[in-house]
Short mmCIF file of C-alpha atoms in Angstrom, two decimals:
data_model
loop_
_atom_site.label_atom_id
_atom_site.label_comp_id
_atom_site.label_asym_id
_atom_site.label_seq_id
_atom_site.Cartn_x
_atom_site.Cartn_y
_atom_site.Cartn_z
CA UNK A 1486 10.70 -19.63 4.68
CA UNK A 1487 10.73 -23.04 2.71
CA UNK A 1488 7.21 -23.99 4.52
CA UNK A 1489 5.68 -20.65 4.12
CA UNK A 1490 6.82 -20.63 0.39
CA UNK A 1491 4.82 -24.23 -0.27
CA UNK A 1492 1.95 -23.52 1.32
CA UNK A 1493 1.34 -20.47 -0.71
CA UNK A 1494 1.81 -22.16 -3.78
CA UNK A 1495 -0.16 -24.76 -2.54
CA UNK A 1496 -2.80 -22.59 -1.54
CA UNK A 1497 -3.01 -20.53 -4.92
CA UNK A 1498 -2.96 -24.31 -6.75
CA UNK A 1499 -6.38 -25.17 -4.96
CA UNK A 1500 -8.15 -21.58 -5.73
CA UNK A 1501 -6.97 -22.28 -9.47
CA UNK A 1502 -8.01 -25.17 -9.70
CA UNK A 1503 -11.26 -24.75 -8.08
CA UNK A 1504 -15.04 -24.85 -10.30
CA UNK A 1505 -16.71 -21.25 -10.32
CA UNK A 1506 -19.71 -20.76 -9.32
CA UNK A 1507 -22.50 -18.54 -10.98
CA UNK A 1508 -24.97 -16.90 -7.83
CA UNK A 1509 -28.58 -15.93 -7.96
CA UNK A 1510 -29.16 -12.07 -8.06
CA UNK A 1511 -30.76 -12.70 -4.17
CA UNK A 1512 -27.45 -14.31 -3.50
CA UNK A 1513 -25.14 -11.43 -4.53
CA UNK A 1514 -27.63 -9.15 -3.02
CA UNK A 1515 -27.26 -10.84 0.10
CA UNK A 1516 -23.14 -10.60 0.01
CA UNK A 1517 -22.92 -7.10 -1.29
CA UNK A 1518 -24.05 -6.27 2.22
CA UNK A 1519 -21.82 -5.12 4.17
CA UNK A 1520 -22.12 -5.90 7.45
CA UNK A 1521 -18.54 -4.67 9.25
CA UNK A 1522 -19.44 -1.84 11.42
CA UNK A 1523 -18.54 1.30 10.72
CA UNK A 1524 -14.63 2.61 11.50
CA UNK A 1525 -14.80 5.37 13.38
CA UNK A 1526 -11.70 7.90 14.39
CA UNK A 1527 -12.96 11.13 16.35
CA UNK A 1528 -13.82 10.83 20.05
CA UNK A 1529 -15.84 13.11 22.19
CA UNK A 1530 -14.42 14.51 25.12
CA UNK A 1531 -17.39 15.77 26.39
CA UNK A 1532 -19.04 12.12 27.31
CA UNK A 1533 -17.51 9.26 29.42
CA UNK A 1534 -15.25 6.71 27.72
CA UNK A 1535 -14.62 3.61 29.75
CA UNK A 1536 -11.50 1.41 29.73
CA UNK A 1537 -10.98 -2.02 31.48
CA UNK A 1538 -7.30 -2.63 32.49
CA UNK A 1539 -5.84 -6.19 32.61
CA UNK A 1540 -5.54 -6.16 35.68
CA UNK A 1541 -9.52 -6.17 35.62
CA UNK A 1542 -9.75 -2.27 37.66
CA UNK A 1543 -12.42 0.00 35.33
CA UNK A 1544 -11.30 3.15 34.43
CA UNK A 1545 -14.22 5.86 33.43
CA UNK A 1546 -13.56 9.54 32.26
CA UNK A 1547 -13.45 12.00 29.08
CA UNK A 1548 -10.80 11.35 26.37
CA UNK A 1549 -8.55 14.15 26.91
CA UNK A 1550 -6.00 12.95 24.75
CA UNK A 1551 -5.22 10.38 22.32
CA UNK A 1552 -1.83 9.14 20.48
CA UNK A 1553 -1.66 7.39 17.34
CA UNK A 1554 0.86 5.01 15.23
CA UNK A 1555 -0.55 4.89 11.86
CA UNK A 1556 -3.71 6.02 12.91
CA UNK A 1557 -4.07 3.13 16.14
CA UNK A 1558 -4.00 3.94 19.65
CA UNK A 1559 -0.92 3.08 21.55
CA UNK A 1560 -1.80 5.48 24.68
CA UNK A 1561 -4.95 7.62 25.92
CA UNK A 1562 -5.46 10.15 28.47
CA UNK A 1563 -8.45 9.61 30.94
CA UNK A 1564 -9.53 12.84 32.65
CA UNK A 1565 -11.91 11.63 36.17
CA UNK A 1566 -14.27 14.04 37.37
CA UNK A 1567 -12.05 15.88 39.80
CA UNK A 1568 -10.12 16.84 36.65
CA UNK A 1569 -7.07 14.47 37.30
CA UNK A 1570 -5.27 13.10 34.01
CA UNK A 1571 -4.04 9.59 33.25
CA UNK A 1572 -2.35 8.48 30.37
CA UNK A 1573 -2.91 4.74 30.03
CA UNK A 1574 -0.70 2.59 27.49
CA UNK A 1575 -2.31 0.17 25.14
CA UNK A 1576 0.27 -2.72 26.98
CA UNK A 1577 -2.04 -2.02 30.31
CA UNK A 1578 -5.39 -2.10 28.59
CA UNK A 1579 -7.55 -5.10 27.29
CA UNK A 1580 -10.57 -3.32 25.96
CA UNK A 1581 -12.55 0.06 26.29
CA UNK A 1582 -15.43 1.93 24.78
CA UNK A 1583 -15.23 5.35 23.26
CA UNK A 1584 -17.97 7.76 22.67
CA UNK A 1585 -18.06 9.14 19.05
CA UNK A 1586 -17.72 12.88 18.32
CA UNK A 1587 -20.69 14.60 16.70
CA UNK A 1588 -18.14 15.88 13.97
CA UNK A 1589 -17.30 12.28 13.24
CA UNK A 1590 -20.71 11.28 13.04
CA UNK A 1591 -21.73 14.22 10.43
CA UNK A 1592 -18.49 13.34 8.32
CA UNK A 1593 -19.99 9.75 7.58
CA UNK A 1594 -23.38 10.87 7.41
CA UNK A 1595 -21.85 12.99 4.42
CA UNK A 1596 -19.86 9.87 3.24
CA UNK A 1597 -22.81 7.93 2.43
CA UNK A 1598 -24.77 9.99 0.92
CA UNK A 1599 -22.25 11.03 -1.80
CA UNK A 1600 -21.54 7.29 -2.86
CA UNK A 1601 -24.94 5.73 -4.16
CA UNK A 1602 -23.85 2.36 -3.74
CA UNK A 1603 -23.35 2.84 0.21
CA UNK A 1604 -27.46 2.99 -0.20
CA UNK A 1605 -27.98 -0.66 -0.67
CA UNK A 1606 -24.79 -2.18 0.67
CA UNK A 1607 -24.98 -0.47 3.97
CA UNK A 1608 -27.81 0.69 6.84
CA UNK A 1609 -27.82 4.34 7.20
CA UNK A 1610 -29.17 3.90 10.80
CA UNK A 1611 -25.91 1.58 11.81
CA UNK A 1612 -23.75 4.21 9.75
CA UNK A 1613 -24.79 7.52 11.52
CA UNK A 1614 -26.49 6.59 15.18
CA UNK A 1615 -23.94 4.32 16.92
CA UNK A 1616 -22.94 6.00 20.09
CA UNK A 1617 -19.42 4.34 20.98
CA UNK A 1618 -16.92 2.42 20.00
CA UNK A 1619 -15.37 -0.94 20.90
CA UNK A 1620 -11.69 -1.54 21.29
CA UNK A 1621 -9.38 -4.26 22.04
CA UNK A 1622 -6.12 -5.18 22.69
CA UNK A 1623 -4.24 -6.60 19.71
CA UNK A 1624 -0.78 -7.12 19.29
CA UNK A 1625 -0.06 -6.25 15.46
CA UNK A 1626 2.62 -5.85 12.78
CA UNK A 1627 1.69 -1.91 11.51
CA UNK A 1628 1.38 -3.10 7.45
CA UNK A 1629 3.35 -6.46 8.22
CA UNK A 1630 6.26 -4.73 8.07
CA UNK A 1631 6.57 -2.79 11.78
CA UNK A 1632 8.17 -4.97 15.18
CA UNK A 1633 5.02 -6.21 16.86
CA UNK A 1634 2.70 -3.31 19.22
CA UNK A 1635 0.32 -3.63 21.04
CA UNK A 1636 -2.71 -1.39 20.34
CA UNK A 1637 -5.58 -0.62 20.67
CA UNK A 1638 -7.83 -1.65 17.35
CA UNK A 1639 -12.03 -0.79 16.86
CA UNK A 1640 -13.48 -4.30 16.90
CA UNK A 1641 -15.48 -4.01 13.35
CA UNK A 1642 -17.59 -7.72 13.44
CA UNK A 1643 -18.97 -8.14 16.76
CA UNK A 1644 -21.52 -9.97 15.93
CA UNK A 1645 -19.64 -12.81 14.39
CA UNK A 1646 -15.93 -12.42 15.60
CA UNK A 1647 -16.01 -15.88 17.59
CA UNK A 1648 -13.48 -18.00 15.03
CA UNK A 1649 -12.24 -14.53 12.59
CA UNK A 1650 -11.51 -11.07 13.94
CA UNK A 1651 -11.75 -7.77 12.06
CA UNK A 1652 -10.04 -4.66 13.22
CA UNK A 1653 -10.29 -1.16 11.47
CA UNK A 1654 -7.44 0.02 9.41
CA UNK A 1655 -7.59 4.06 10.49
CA UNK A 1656 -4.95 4.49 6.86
CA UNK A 1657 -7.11 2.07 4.66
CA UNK A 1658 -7.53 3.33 0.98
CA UNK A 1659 -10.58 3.40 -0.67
CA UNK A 1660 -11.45 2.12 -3.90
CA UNK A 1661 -12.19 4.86 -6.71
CA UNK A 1662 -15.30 6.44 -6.72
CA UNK A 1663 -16.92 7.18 -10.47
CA UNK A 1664 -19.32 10.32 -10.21
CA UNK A 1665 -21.48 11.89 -13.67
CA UNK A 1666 -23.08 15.14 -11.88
CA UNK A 1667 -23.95 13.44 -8.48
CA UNK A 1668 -23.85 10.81 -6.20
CA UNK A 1669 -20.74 8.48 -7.11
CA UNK A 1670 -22.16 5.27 -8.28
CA UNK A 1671 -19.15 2.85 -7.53
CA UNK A 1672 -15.95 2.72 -5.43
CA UNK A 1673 -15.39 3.67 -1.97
CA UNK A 1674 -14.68 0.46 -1.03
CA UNK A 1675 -12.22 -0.42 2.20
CA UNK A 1676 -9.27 -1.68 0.68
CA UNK A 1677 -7.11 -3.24 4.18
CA UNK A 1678 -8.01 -4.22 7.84
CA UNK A 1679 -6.13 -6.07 10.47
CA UNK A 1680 -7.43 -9.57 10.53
CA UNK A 1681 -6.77 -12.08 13.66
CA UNK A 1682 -7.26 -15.89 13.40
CA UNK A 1683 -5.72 -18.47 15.12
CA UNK A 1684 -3.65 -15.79 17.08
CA UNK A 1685 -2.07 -14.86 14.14
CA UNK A 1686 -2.91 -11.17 13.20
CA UNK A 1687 -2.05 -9.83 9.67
CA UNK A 1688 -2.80 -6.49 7.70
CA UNK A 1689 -5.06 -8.06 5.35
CA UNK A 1690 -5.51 -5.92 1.90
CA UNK A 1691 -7.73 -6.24 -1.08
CA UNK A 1692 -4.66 -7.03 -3.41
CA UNK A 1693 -3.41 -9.95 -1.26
CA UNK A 1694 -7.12 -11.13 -0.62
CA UNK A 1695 -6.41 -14.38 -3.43
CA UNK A 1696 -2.93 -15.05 -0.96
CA UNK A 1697 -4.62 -15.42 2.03
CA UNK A 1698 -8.39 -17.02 1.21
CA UNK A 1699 -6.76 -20.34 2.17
CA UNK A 1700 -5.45 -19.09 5.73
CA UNK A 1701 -8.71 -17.56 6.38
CA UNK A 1702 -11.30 -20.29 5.05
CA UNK A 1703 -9.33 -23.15 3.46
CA UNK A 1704 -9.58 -25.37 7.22
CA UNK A 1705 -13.77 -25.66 6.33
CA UNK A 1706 -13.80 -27.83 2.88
CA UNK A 1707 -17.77 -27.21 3.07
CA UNK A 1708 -17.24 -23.13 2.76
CA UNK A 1709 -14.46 -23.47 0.16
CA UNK A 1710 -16.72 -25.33 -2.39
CA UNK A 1711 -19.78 -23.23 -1.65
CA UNK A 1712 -17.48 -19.36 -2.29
CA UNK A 1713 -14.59 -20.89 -4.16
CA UNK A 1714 -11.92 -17.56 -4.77
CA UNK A 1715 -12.48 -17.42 -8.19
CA UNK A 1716 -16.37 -16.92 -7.39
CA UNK A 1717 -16.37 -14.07 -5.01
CA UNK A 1718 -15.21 -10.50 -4.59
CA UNK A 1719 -12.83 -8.51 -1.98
CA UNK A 1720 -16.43 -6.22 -1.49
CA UNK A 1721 -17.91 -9.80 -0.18
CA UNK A 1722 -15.57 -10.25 2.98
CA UNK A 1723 -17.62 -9.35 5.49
CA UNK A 1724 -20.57 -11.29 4.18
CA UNK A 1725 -17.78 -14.16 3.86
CA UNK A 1726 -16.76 -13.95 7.09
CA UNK A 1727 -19.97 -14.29 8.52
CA UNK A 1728 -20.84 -17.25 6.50
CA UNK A 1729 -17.69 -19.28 6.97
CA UNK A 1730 -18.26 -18.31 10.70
CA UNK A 1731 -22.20 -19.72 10.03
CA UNK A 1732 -20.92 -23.12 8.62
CA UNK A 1733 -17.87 -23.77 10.84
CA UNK A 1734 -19.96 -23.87 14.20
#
């Protein structure tokens, strides 16, 4: 407790004490992007989802059925073609794919059009026309508070996942949205994921972002001068992420 005490106080000592920094408007215009993919929940049952088991066997069938902790898979039930069903547990699987329902699909086609600042911060195309999602294995804390799971957690930075790993938070919050007749023209931000570095997962959220900056970037000194804490926002992360990933390889 002693060590884990110090090293906070250490850590928020450093952010203090760091110089801010004043970006170019091409700069913040670069990390306003956000470049997470897209958190999706419903899954067809009309198209094949595929699962790979640790014990390397493929598993391919339609989602028949799907149970939920907090809004992450713990179990799913595969249905083959000769109609057989197979409930797999989470503990058996390492990763699978899921096909995304046309419902869910229309429900964040809806979502970014009513928030104005989706429009430049995200790519309608990588919004609406993904066809599946990926899933992994990931042993977690539910909130930091739970007994470790293991579930099954959508895989949100592919692309750039090789040193920090984001995971979907199914009961994130969203920042408040401020309409004046139409299109809301801030908030709906993503205020928590599930964050794994190191081995260590934690349920990372926007009001503990200043806490943990030093666990997630503090180990590149070249990053930490360049997007000092007191620099950057909680809507940067993913653009972070990439970067410290960029200048750490």
């Amino acid at each position: 407790m002693y060590s884990f005490l110090a090293a906070s106080i250490l850590s928020t000592v450093h952010i203090q004490a760091q110089e801010k920094i004043k970006y170019s408007k091409d700069q913040l215009r670069m990390m306003d992007d956000d470049l997470f993919d897209e958190a999706f929940v419903g899954v067809s049952s009309k198209k094949t989802s595929t699962i790979i088991l640790k014990n390397g066997s493929k598993i391919e069938g339609s989602a028949s059925g799907i149970d939920r902790k907090k809004g992450q898979i713990y179990s799913i039930d595969i249905r083959d073609s000769s109609g057989k069903k197979t409930e797999y547990k989470a503990e058996d699987i390492e990763e699978m794919y899921l096909p995304i329902s046309g419902i869910a699909k229309s429900s964040k086609m809806t979502s970014y059009f009513s928030n104005a600042k989706n429009w430049s911060r995200k790519s309608l195309n990588k919004t609406t026309n993904p066809n599946e999602v990926y899933l992994r294995n990931i042993k977690a804390s539910l909130k930091n508070k739970k007994a470790e799971q293991e579930f099954l957690m959508q895989l949100i930075n592919p692309e750039f996942s090789s040193i920090i790993e984001v995971y979907a938070d199914p009961m994130a919050k969203e920042t408040a949205s401020v309409s004046f007749g139409g299109p809301a023209i801030s908030g709906g931000v993503i205020k928590s994921y599930y964050v794994k570095k190191n081995d260590q997962v934690i349920w990372l959220t926007k009001s503990d972002f200043k806490e943990q900056y030093d666990f997630l970037f503090g180990d590149n000194d070249t990053f930490m001068k360049k997007y000092p804490y007191n620099s950057i926002k909680w809507e940067h992360l993913s653009y972070l992420i990439a970067e410290y990933t960029n200048l750490s390889q």
